[in-house]
Each structure stands twice: as structure tokens, then as C-alpha cells.
Short mmCIF file of C-alpha atoms and ligand atoms in Angstrom, two decimals:
data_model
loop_
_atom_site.label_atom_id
_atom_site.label_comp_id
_atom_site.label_asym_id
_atom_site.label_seq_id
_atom_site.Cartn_x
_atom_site.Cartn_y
_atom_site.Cartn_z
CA UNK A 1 3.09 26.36 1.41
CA UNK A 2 1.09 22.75 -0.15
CA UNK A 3 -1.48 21.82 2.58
CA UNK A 4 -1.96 18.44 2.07
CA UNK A 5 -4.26 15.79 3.94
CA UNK A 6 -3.28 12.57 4.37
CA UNK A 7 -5.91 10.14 4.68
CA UNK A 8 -4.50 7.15 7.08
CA UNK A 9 -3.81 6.58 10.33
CA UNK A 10 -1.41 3.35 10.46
CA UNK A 11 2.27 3.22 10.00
CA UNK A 12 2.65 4.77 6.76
CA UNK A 13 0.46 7.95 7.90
CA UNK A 14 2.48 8.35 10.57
CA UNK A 15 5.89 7.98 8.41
CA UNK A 16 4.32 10.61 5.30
CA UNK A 17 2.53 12.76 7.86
CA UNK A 18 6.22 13.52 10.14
CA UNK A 19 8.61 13.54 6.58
CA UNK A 20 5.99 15.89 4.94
CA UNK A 21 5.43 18.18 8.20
CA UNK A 22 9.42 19.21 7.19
CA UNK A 23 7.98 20.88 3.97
CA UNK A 24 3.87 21.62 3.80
CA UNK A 25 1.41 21.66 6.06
CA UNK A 26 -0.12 18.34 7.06
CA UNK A 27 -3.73 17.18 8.24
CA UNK A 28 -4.48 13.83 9.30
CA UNK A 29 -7.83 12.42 8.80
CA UNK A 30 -9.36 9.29 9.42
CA UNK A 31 -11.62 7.40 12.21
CA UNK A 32 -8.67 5.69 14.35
CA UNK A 33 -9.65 8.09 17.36
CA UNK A 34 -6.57 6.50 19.35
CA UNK A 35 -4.03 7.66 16.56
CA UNK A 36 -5.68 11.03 16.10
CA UNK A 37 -5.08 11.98 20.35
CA UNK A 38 -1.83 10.59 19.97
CA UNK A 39 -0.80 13.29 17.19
CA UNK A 40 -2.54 16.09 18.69
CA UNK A 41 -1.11 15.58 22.22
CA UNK A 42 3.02 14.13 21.52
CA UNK A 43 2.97 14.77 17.41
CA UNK A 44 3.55 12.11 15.36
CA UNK A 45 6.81 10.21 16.10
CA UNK A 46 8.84 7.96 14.02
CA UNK A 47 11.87 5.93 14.62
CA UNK A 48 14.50 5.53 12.28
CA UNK A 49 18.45 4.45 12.43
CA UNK A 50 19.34 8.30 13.11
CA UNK A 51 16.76 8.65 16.25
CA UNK A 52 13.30 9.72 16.89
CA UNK A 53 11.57 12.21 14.69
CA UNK A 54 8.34 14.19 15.94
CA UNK A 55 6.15 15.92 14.12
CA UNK A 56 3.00 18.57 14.84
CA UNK A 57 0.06 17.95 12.25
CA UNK A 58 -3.27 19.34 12.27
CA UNK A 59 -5.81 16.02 12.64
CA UNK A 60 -9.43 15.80 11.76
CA UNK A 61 -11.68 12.51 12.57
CA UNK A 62 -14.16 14.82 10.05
CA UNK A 63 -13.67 16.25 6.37
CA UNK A 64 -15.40 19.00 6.86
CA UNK A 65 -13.32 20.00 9.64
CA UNK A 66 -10.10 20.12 6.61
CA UNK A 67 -9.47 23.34 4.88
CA UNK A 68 -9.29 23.02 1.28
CA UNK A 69 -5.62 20.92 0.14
CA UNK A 70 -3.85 20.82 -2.63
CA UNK A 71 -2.76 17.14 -2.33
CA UNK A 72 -4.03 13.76 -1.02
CA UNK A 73 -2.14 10.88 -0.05
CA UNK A 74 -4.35 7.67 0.62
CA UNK A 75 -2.74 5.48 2.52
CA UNK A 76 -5.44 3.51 3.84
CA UNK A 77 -5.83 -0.71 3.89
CA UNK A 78 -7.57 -1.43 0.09
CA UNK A 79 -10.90 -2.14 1.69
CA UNK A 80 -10.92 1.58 2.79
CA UNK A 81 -10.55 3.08 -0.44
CA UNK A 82 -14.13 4.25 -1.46
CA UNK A 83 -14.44 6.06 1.71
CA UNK A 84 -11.09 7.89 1.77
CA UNK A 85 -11.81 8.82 -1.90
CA UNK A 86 -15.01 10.50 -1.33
CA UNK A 87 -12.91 12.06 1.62
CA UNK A 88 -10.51 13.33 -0.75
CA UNK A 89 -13.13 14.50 -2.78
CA UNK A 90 -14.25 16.50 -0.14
CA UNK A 91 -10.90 17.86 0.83
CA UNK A 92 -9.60 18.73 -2.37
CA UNK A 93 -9.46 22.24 -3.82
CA UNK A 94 -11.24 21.62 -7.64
CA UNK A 95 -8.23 20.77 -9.12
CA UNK A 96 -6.79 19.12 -5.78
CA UNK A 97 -5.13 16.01 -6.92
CA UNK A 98 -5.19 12.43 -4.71
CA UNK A 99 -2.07 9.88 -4.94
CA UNK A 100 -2.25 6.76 -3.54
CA UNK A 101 0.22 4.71 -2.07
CA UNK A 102 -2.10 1.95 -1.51
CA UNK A 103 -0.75 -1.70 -1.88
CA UNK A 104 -2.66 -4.13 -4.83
CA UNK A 105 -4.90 -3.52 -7.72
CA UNK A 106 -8.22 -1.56 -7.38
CA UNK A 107 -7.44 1.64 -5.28
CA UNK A 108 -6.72 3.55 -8.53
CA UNK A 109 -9.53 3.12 -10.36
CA UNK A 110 -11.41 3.43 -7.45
CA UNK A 111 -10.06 6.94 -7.01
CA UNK A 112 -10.37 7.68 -10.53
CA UNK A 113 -14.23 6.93 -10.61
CA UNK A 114 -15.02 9.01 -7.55
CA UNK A 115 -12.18 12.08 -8.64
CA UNK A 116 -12.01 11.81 -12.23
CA UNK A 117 -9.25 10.26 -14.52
CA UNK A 118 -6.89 13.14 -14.27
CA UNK A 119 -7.03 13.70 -10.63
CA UNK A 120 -5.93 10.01 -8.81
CA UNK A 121 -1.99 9.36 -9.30
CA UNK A 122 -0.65 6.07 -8.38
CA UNK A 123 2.62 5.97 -6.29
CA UNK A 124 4.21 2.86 -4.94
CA UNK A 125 7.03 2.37 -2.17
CA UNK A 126 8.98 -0.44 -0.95
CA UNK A 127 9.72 1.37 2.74
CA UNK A 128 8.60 -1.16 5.22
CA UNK A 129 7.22 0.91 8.36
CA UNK A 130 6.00 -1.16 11.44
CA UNK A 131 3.47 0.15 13.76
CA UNK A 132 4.60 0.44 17.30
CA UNK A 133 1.49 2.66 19.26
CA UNK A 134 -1.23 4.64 17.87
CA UNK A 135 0.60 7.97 15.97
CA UNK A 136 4.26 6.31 16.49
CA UNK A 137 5.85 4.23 13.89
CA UNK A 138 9.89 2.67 13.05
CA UNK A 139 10.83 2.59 9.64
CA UNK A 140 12.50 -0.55 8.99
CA UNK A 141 14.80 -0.57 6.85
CA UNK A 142 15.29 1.76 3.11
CA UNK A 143 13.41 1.96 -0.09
CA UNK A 144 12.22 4.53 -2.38
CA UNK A 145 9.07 5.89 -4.23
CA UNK A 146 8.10 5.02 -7.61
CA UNK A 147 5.47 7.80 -9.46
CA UNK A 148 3.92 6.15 -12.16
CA UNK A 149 3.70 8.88 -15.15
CA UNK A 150 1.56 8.88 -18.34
CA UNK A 151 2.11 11.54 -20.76
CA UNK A 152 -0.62 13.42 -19.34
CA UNK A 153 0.37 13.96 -16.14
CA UNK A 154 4.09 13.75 -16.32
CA UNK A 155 4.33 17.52 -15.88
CA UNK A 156 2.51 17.17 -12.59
CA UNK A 157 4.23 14.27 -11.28
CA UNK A 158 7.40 15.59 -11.17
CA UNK A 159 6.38 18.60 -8.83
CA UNK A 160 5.27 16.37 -6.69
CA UNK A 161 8.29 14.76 -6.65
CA UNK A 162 9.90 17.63 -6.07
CA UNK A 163 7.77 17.54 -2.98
CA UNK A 164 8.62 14.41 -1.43
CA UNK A 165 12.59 14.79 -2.13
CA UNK A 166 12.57 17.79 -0.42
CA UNK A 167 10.51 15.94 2.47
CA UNK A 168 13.45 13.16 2.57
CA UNK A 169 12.62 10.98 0.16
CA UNK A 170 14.54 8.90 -2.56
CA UNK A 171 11.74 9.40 -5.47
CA UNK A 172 12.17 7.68 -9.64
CA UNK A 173 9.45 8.80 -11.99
CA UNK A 174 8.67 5.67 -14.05
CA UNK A 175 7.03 5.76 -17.68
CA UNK A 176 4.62 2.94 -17.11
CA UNK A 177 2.07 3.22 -14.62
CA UNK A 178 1.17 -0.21 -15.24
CA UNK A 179 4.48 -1.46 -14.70
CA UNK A 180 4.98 0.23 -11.37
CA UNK A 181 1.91 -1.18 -9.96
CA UNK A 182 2.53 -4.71 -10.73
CA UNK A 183 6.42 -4.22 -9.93
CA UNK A 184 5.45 -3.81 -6.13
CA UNK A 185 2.91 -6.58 -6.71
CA UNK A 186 5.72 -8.84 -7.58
CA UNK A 187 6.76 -7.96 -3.86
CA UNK A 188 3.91 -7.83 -2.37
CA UNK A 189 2.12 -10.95 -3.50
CA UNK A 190 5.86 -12.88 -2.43
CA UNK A 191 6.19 -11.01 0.93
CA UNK A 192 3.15 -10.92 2.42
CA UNK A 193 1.50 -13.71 2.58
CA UNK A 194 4.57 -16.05 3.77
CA UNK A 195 5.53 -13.99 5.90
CA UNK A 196 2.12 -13.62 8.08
CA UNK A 197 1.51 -17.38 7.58
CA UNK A 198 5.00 -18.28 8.95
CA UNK A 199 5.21 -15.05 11.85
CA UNK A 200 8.54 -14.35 10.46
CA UNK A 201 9.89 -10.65 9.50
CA UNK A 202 10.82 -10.08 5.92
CA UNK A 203 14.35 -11.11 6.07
CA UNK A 204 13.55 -14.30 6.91
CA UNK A 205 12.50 -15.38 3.68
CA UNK A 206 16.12 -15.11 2.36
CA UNK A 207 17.47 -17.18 5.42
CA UNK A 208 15.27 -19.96 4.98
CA UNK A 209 15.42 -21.97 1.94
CA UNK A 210 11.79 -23.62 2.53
CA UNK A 211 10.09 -20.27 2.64
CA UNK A 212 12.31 -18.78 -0.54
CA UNK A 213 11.79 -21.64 -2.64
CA UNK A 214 7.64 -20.54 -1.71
CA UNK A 215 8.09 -16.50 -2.28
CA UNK A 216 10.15 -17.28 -5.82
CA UNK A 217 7.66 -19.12 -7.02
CA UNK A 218 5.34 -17.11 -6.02
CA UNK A 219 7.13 -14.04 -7.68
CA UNK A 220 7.55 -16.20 -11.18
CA UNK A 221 3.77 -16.70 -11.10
CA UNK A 222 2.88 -12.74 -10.57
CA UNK A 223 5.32 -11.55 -13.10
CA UNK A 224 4.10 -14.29 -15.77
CA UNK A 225 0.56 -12.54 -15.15
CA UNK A 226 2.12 -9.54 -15.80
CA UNK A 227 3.95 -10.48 -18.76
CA UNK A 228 0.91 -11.79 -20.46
CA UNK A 229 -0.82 -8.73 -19.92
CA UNK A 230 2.10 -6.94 -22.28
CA UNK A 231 3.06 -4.88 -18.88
CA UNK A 232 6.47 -4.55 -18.70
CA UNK A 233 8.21 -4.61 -15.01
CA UNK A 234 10.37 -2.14 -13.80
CA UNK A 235 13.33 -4.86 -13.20
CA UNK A 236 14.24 -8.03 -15.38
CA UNK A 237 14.84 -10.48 -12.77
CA UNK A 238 11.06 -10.88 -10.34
CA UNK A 239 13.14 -12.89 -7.55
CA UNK A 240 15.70 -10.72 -7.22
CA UNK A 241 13.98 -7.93 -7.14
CA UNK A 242 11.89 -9.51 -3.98
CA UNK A 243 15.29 -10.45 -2.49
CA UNK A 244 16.27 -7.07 -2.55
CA UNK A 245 13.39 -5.80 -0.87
CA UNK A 246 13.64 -8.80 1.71
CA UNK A 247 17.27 -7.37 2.07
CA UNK A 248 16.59 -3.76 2.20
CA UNK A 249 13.30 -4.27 4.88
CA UNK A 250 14.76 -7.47 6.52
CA UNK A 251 13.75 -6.38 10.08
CA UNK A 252 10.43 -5.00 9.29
CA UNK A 253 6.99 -7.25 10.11
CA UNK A 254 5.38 -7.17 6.33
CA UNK A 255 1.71 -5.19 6.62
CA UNK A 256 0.15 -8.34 6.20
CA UNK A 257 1.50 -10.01 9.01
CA UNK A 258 0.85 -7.06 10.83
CA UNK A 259 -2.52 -6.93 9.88
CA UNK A 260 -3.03 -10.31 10.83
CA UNK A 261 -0.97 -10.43 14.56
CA UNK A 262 -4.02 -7.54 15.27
CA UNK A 263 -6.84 -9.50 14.13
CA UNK A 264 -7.46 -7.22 10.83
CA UNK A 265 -8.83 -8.16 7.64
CA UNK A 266 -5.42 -8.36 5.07
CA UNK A 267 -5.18 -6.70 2.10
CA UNK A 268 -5.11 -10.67 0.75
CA UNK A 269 -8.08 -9.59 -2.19
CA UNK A 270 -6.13 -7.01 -3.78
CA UNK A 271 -2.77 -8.58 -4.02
CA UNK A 272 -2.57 -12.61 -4.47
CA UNK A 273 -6.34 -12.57 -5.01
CA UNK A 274 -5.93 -10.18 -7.59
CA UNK A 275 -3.68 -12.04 -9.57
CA UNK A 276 -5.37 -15.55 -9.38
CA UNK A 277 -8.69 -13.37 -10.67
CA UNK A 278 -6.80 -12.49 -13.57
CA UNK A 279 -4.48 -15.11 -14.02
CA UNK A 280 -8.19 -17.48 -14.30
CA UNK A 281 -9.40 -15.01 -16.97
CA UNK A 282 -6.53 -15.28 -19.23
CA UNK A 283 -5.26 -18.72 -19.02
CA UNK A 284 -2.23 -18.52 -16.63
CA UNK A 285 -1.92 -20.90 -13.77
CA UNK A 286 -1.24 -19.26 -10.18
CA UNK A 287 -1.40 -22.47 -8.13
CA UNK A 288 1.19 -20.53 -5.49
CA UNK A 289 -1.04 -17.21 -5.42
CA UNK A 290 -4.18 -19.23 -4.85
CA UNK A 291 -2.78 -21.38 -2.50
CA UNK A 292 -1.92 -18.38 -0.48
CA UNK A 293 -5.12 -16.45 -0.94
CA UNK A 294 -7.01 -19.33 0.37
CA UNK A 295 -4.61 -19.96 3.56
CA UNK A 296 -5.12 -16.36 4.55
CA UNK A 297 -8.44 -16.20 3.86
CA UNK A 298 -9.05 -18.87 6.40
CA UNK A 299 -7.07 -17.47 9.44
CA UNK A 300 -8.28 -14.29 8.47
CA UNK A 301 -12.17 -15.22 8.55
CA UNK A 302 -11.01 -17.02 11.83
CA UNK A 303 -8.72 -13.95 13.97
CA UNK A 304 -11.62 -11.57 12.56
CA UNK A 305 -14.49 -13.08 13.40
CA UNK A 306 -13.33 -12.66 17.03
CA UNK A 307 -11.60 -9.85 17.09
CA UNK A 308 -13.37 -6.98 14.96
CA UNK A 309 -16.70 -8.84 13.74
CA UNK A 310 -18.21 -6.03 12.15
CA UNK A 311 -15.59 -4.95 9.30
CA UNK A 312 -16.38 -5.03 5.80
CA UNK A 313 -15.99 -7.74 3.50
CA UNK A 314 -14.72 -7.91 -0.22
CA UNK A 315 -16.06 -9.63 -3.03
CA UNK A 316 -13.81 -12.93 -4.46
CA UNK A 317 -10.88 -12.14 -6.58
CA UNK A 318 -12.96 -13.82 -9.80
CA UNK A 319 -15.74 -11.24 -8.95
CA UNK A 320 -13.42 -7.99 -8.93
CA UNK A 321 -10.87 -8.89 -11.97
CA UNK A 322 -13.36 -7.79 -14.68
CA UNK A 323 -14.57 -4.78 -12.43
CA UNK A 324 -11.12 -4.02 -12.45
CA UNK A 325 -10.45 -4.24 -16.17
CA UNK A 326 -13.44 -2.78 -17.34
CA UNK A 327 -12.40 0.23 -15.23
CA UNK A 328 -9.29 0.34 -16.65
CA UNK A 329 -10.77 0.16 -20.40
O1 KPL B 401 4.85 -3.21 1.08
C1 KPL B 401 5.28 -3.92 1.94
C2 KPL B 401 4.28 -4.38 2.94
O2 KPL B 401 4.65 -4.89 3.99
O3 KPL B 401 3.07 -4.21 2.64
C3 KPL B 401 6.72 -4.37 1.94
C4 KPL B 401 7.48 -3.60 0.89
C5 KPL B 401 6.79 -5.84 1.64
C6 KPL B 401 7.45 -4.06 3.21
O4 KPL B 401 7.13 -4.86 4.26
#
């Protein structure tokens, strides 16, 4: 049987680590001590439209306390990423591999400088999962995976695939890595923002013309960064593909606005912040995605500040575009 650690505590931990449980052997590992005693003394529990699921994993607040795995899933906030990839590395048999599931640009190249090219795959979903107590998540609403394949690790993604059917999952292997990434970036960069600055779930972007006029332009902007950068997105039309994911997670609280409601740093950098870095560099105006950036940059630098005052803080978008693109080349 694949052991396989998954390195995150939060809502999307909980929803990998109790689908996975059906098929491999799971550890959890991170530092959320809270989530960690939840798993070990109920299992990890998630809600769905068919009921309650619960599931035993093995947890670990320490790598070395992980036997080796075949498999990592890193599904921690962007700003997390260098520490659950030396994690990983730690975890990993040799040729252990680590996907991400991360939201925004950056993870993967982070996880390909620490693991080497070959070993960090890049996954994306559209699932919305809500956090309801430490270890015990709802999954609001359907989606499915995207693997992003190259022809050198095609071979490889589709086992794991394989993997995450079996576990319950609706998987497509795309050809373009690049395109998979900035698909869900098309989402994200429309989604999250609005709907922390408003308080509103994601379905209420489609019910209120104000806030859909906003997330449509928003989604025109991303995708012409996109386009301009010769990747081509997995769908033709960028707002509909947003109103479909409004549609499909309508009830679910986007991360961000989760993220913000606890007084969390937002994974703001990597997604609009991202694209206004880039969209500066080569010549293609973002007003909405700045606009937005700056907005939750404010709150956020206001509900942190109180709440958690000694998290980390990441550079300005204009200062991690080229780190991201002279990873990439
Ligand atoms: O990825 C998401 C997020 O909230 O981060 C979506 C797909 C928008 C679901 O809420």
C-alpha cells in the first residue's frame, strides 16, 4: 500500500487526508497542534451531501517522526511552502515524489528547487472545502482535479491519478502544466478577493450584478496575462469558467475569505499580486488585480497585526515575478 504524508492541516488536509485513508496509508504533518489531537483522538471528519465521513491517519507535528512515503501532497497556505518542502524532502523515499495543490504561482518552483525538477508535480482543484473545527471540514459543493503533465512525467502522473480516482476523486490529466496553473488562477484571482472583501460565499458573485461585473473583469485581466505569456487556458471563455466554479462551490466561504474572517495572512501575493508583478513586466494593465491586491493588503496588515503578529511576511508582487520566471527558465 502508497504511504503518503500530507503536509497541511486546514480544510483541504482534512478533505485529502479522509478520501486518501480509503486507499493508502496517510500521515499528517504539520505544526497546527489543535488539528493534529483532533485526528488522533475522533479521526479526521468531513461533511459532504451523503453524511459524515471519518477517517484514522497517523499524525506527526515532526518529520522525523514519518516513515519514509512514497507521495507528498502540500497543501499548505503559499507562505508555507519552503518549510513543507524541506519537510517533504525529509519524508520522501529518494525517489518520493511531492504534488502540490497549492493555490497561485511560486509553490512549484519552490518545490522544484528544494526536490529537484523531476520530483514536484503541480495539481490544481476547484473543490471548495470550508473549515468547520480543527481536523473537521464540509466540502462545499463539486469540482475535480487537474494534473498538469509534461512529457516527462506523464507516465507518472497518471498512476497517481489512478490513486486519487480510486480515493473518490473526479481527476483530467492536462498537457500544459502552464495552462492548468493559470486556469485556476483565472478563478482564484476572481473569487477570492471579492468575496473576502464583500463577506459573501462564492455564489454570491453570480447573484449580484455589482460584484460580477468586478470578478469578470477581473477574470479578463488574468487571462490577458496569460495569453500574452503564449499559455494557453484550459477553457475558451475566462468568465464562464469562474461562473461555473461560483455555481459548482456556491455555498462554500472562498479560502481567502476564510483566511481573512480568522485574522490570517491571505494567499493575496501569490494570486492577484502575482499577476499585477507580471502583468507590470510585460506591458499589460491589471488595474482590477491591483486594485484588489492593495484592498487586501490593507485589512490584512490590519486583522493580522492583532490577531497573529508574528507570521511571516512576503516580498511585493514586483519583487517575486522575476524570481519566479527566472526559476522557471
Ligand atoms: O480555490 C478556491 C479557494 O477558495 O481558494 C475556490 C475554487 C475558489 C473555492 O472556494
Amino acid at each position: 500500500m502508497m504511504r503518503i504524508a500530507l503536509l497541511g492541516t486546514g480544510a483541504m488536509g482534512t478533505l485529502f487526508g479522509v478520501r486518501l485513508a480509503r486507499v493508502a496509508e496517510v500521515w499528517m504533518l504539520g505544526t497546527w497542534t489543535e488539528a493534529l489531537e483532533a485526528a488522533r483522538q475522533d479521526g479526521l471528519r468531513l461533511m459532504t451531501a451523503e453524511g459524515e465521513e471519518t477517517a484514522r491517519v497517523a499524525t506527526a507535528a515532526d518529520p522525523t517522526e514519518v516513515p519514509p512515503c512514497d507521495l507528498a501532497l502540500i497543501l499548505v497556505k503559499t507562505y508555507q511552502t519552503e518549510r513543507a518542502a524541506q519537510w517533504a524532502r525529509q519524508v520522501l523515499q529518494p525517489d518520493g515524489i511531492a504534488l502540490t495543490f497549492q493555490n497561485g504561482l511560486g509553490p512549484l518552483e519552490t518545490l522544484q528547487e528544494i526536490l529537484g525538477p523531476s520530483r514536484a508535480l503541480q495539481g490544481v482543484t476547484t473543490m471548495g472545502t470550508t473549515l468547520l473545527a480543527p481536523g473537521h471540514a464540509r466540502l462545499s459543493g463539486t469540482g475535480s482535479i487537474w494534473l498538469g503533465a509534461t512529457s516527462l512525467n506523464s507516465e507518472l502522473l497518471e498512476r497517481i491519478a489512478d490513486l486519487l480516482e480510486r480515493a473518490g476523486f473526479q481527476v483530467e490529466l492536462h498537457r500544459d502544466l502552464q495552462g492548468v496553473i493559470w486556469g485556476k488562477l483565472v478563478a482564484n484571482t476572481a473569487i477570492n478577493p471579492i468575496t473576502a472583501l464583500f463577506d459573501v460565499p462564492n455564489g454570491a458573485l453570480l447573484e449580484r450584478s455589482d460584484l460580477w461585473r468586478l470578478a469578470r473583469g477581473v477574470a479578463r485581466e488574468t487571462a490577458a496575462v496569460a495569453r500574452a505569456q503564449d499559455i494557453s487556458l484550459p477553457f475558451r471563455d475566462p468568465e464562464g469558467f469562474v461562473a461555473e466554479v461560483c455555481r459548482q462551490t456556491a455555498e462554500n466561504s472562498s479560502s481567502m475569505r476564510q483566511d481573512l474572517r480568522r485574522g490570517r495572512p491571505t494567499e493575496i501575493d501569490a494570486l492577484n499580486g502575482a499577476v499585477v508583478g507580471i502583468g507590470r513586466r510585460i506591458g499589460i494593465p491589471t488595474p482590477l488585480n491591483e486594485m484588489l491586491w492593495r484592498w487586501i493588503k490593507t485589512l490584512e496588515e490590519q486583522r493580522t497585526r492583532v490577531l497573529c503578529p508574528n507570521l511571516p511576511r512576503m516580498p511585493p508582487p514586483w519583487v517575486i515575478a522575476p524570481r519566479l520566471e527566472r526559476a522557471r527558465s
